[in-house]
């Protein structure tokens, strides 16, 4: 059985396409991952079920038309509309390293400042709209804090405790202060 903590969201089904069971999906990873025989995982009434892709074709830069094995009609495909597309975290880490994908599975991790041994906040988002990717944190006061997602600042990542220990330069956190 696949558990929620073993998977990561990499996309979403949007709507059905035509009458033969195709779906429109948005993906954050290369669809070739699925064409290599890897399943996508979908929450079907609280159970994470693997599905395999028969074919995929691009519709835009991150949008694809996909045909799932065993899904033959628009009615069968309709149960996938608006559902998240997931893969195993272990696979995501592997393809993240290969393709440089931003690791959105880090959302929910706590950032700890190694220098002061204090919790800076919990990652609530990753801002990647600019060249400098940022962790968006919520601190204990409920304020947003921005920290560069820079490998040189990351000391260690502890997946078991969901913590990232960072060696943050003095004054970096104060840049976020509204005072």
CSV table of C-alpha atoms in Angstrom, one decimal:
chain,number,residue,atom,x,y,z
A,1,UNK,CA,0.0,0.0,0.0
A,2,UNK,CA,1.3,3.5,-0.9
A,3,UNK,CA,1.2,6.1,1.9
A,4,UNK,CA,0.7,9.8,1.5
A,5,UNK,CA,4.2,10.5,3.1
A,6,UNK,CA,5.8,8.4,0.3
A,7,UNK,CA,4.6,10.5,-2.6
A,8,UNK,CA,5.0,14.0,-4.0
A,9,UNK,CA,2.7,16.0,-6.2
A,10,UNK,CA,4.2,16.6,-9.7
A,11,UNK,CA,1.1,17.8,-11.6
A,12,UNK,CA,-2.7,17.8,-11.9
A,13,UNK,CA,-5.3,16.4,-14.3
A,14,UNK,CA,-7.4,19.3,-15.7
A,15,UNK,CA,-10.1,18.0,-17.9
A,16,UNK,CA,-11.0,15.2,-20.4
A,17,UNK,CA,-10.1,15.5,-24.0
A,18,UNK,CA,-12.2,14.0,-26.8
A,19,UNK,CA,-14.2,10.8,-26.4
A,20,UNK,CA,-11.5,8.1,-26.2
A,21,UNK,CA,-10.4,8.6,-22.6
A,22,UNK,CA,-7.6,11.2,-23.1
A,23,UNK,CA,-7.0,13.7,-20.3
A,24,UNK,CA,-5.3,17.1,-20.3
A,25,UNK,CA,-2.7,17.4,-17.5
A,26,UNK,CA,-0.2,19.9,-16.2
A,27,UNK,CA,3.2,18.4,-15.2
A,28,UNK,CA,6.2,19.8,-13.4
A,29,UNK,CA,8.4,16.9,-14.6
A,30,UNK,CA,9.3,15.5,-18.0
A,31,UNK,CA,6.6,13.1,-19.2
A,32,UNK,CA,9.3,10.7,-20.5
A,33,UNK,CA,9.5,9.6,-16.8
A,34,UNK,CA,6.1,7.9,-17.3
A,35,UNK,CA,6.9,6.6,-20.7
A,36,UNK,CA,9.8,4.6,-19.2
A,37,UNK,CA,7.3,2.4,-17.4
A,38,UNK,CA,7.0,4.4,-14.2
A,39,UNK,CA,3.5,4.8,-12.8
A,40,UNK,CA,1.7,8.0,-11.9
A,41,UNK,CA,-0.1,7.7,-8.6
A,42,UNK,CA,-3.6,9.1,-8.0
A,43,UNK,CA,-5.7,9.3,-4.9
A,44,UNK,CA,-8.8,7.3,-5.7
A,45,UNK,CA,-11.2,7.6,-2.7
A,46,UNK,CA,-8.4,7.7,-0.1
A,47,UNK,CA,-6.3,4.9,-1.7
A,48,UNK,CA,-3.2,5.8,-3.7
A,49,UNK,CA,-3.4,3.9,-6.9
A,50,UNK,CA,-0.7,3.5,-9.6
A,51,UNK,CA,-1.7,4.1,-13.3
A,52,UNK,CA,0.4,3.7,-16.4
A,53,UNK,CA,0.5,5.9,-19.4
A,54,UNK,CA,-0.1,4.5,-22.9
A,55,UNK,CA,0.7,7.7,-24.7
A,56,UNK,CA,1.4,11.4,-24.1
A,57,UNK,CA,1.7,14.3,-26.4
A,58,UNK,CA,2.5,18.0,-25.7
A,59,UNK,CA,-0.2,20.6,-25.7
A,60,UNK,CA,2.0,23.5,-24.3
A,61,UNK,CA,5.2,23.9,-22.4
A,62,UNK,CA,3.8,22.1,-19.3
A,63,UNK,CA,0.5,20.9,-20.6
A,64,UNK,CA,0.1,17.4,-22.1
A,65,UNK,CA,-2.6,15.2,-23.5
A,66,UNK,CA,-2.3,11.8,-21.9
A,67,UNK,CA,-4.0,8.4,-22.4
A,68,UNK,CA,-3.9,6.1,-19.4
A,69,UNK,CA,-3.9,2.3,-19.8
A,70,UNK,CA,-7.3,0.8,-19.2
A,71,UNK,CA,-9.2,4.1,-19.5
A,72,UNK,CA,-11.2,4.0,-22.8
A,73,UNK,CA,-14.0,6.4,-22.6
A,74,UNK,CA,-14.6,10.0,-21.6
A,75,UNK,CA,-16.8,8.8,-18.7
A,76,UNK,CA,-14.0,6.7,-17.3
A,77,UNK,CA,-11.5,9.6,-17.7
A,78,UNK,CA,-13.8,12.1,-16.0
A,79,UNK,CA,-13.1,10.5,-12.6
A,80,UNK,CA,-9.5,11.9,-12.9
A,81,UNK,CA,-10.5,15.5,-13.5
A,82,UNK,CA,-8.9,17.9,-10.9
A,83,UNK,CA,-7.0,15.1,-9.3
A,84,UNK,CA,-3.3,15.5,-8.3
A,85,UNK,CA,-0.7,13.5,-10.1
A,86,UNK,CA,1.9,12.0,-7.8
A,87,UNK,CA,5.1,10.0,-7.9
A,88,UNK,CA,7.2,8.3,-5.2
A,89,UNK,CA,9.4,10.7,-3.3
A,90,UNK,CA,12.4,8.4,-3.8
A,91,UNK,CA,11.9,8.7,-7.6
A,92,UNK,CA,11.4,12.4,-7.4
A,93,UNK,CA,14.7,13.0,-5.6
A,94,UNK,CA,16.4,11.0,-8.2
A,95,UNK,CA,15.0,12.9,-11.2
A,96,UNK,CA,15.3,16.2,-9.3
A,97,UNK,CA,19.0,15.7,-9.1
A,98,UNK,CA,19.2,14.8,-12.8
A,99,UNK,CA,17.0,17.5,-14.1
A,100,UNK,CA,17.4,20.3,-11.5
A,101,UNK,CA,13.7,20.3,-10.6
A,102,UNK,CA,12.8,22.4,-7.6
A,103,UNK,CA,12.0,20.0,-4.8
A,104,UNK,CA,8.5,21.0,-3.8
A,105,UNK,CA,8.3,18.0,-1.4
A,106,UNK,CA,10.3,20.3,1.0
A,107,UNK,CA,7.1,22.2,1.8
A,108,UNK,CA,6.3,21.6,5.5
A,109,UNK,CA,9.9,21.2,6.5
A,110,UNK,CA,11.3,23.4,9.2
A,111,UNK,CA,14.3,25.6,8.6
A,112,UNK,CA,16.8,25.6,11.5
A,113,UNK,CA,19.6,28.2,11.7
A,114,UNK,CA,22.7,26.2,12.5
A,115,UNK,CA,24.5,29.3,13.8
A,116,UNK,CA,21.9,30.1,16.5
A,117,UNK,CA,20.3,26.7,16.8
A,118,UNK,CA,16.8,28.2,16.4
A,119,UNK,CA,13.8,27.4,14.2
A,120,UNK,CA,13.5,30.2,11.6
A,121,UNK,CA,10.1,28.9,10.3
A,122,UNK,CA,8.3,26.3,8.3
A,123,UNK,CA,8.4,26.2,4.5
A,124,UNK,CA,5.0,27.1,3.1
A,125,UNK,CA,6.0,27.7,-0.5
A,126,UNK,CA,9.0,27.9,-2.9
A,127,UNK,CA,9.2,31.1,-4.9
A,128,UNK,CA,10.8,30.3,-8.2
A,129,UNK,CA,9.6,33.1,-10.4
A,130,UNK,CA,13.0,34.8,-10.4
A,131,UNK,CA,16.6,33.5,-10.9
A,132,UNK,CA,17.1,33.4,-7.2
A,133,UNK,CA,14.9,30.6,-5.8
A,134,UNK,CA,13.6,31.3,-2.3
A,135,UNK,CA,12.1,29.3,0.5
A,136,UNK,CA,9.0,31.1,1.7
A,137,UNK,CA,8.7,30.4,5.5
A,138,UNK,CA,6.1,31.2,8.1
A,139,UNK,CA,7.8,32.1,11.4
A,140,UNK,CA,6.4,31.7,14.9
A,141,UNK,CA,4.8,35.1,14.7
A,142,UNK,CA,2.9,34.1,11.5
A,143,UNK,CA,5.0,36.4,9.3
A,144,UNK,CA,6.5,35.4,6.0
A,145,UNK,CA,10.3,35.0,5.9
A,146,UNK,CA,12.3,34.6,2.7
A,147,UNK,CA,15.5,32.6,2.7
A,148,UNK,CA,17.6,31.8,-0.4
A,149,UNK,CA,17.3,28.2,-1.5
A,150,UNK,CA,21.1,28.0,-2.0
A,151,UNK,CA,23.0,24.7,-1.8
A,152,UNK,CA,26.0,26.6,-0.1
A,153,UNK,CA,23.7,27.6,2.8
A,154,UNK,CA,22.2,24.1,3.3
A,155,UNK,CA,24.2,22.2,5.9
A,156,UNK,CA,22.0,19.1,6.0
A,157,UNK,CA,18.5,17.9,5.1
A,158,UNK,CA,16.8,15.5,7.6
A,159,UNK,CA,13.9,13.8,5.8
A,160,UNK,CA,12.9,11.8,8.9
A,161,UNK,CA,12.4,14.9,11.1
A,162,UNK,CA,11.4,17.1,8.1
A,163,UNK,CA,14.1,19.6,8.9
A,164,UNK,CA,16.7,21.6,6.9
A,165,UNK,CA,19.6,22.9,8.9
A,166,UNK,CA,21.1,25.9,7.2
A,167,UNK,CA,24.2,27.9,7.9
A,168,UNK,CA,22.6,31.4,7.6
A,169,UNK,CA,24.8,34.5,7.5
A,170,UNK,CA,24.3,37.0,10.3
A,171,UNK,CA,21.6,39.5,9.5
A,172,UNK,CA,19.9,37.5,6.7
A,173,UNK,CA,16.8,36.8,8.6
A,174,UNK,CA,16.6,40.5,9.8
A,175,UNK,CA,16.2,41.5,6.1
A,176,UNK,CA,12.7,40.2,6.4
A,177,UNK,CA,11.8,42.2,9.5
A,178,UNK,CA,9.1,44.8,9.2
A,179,UNK,CA,10.6,46.8,12.1
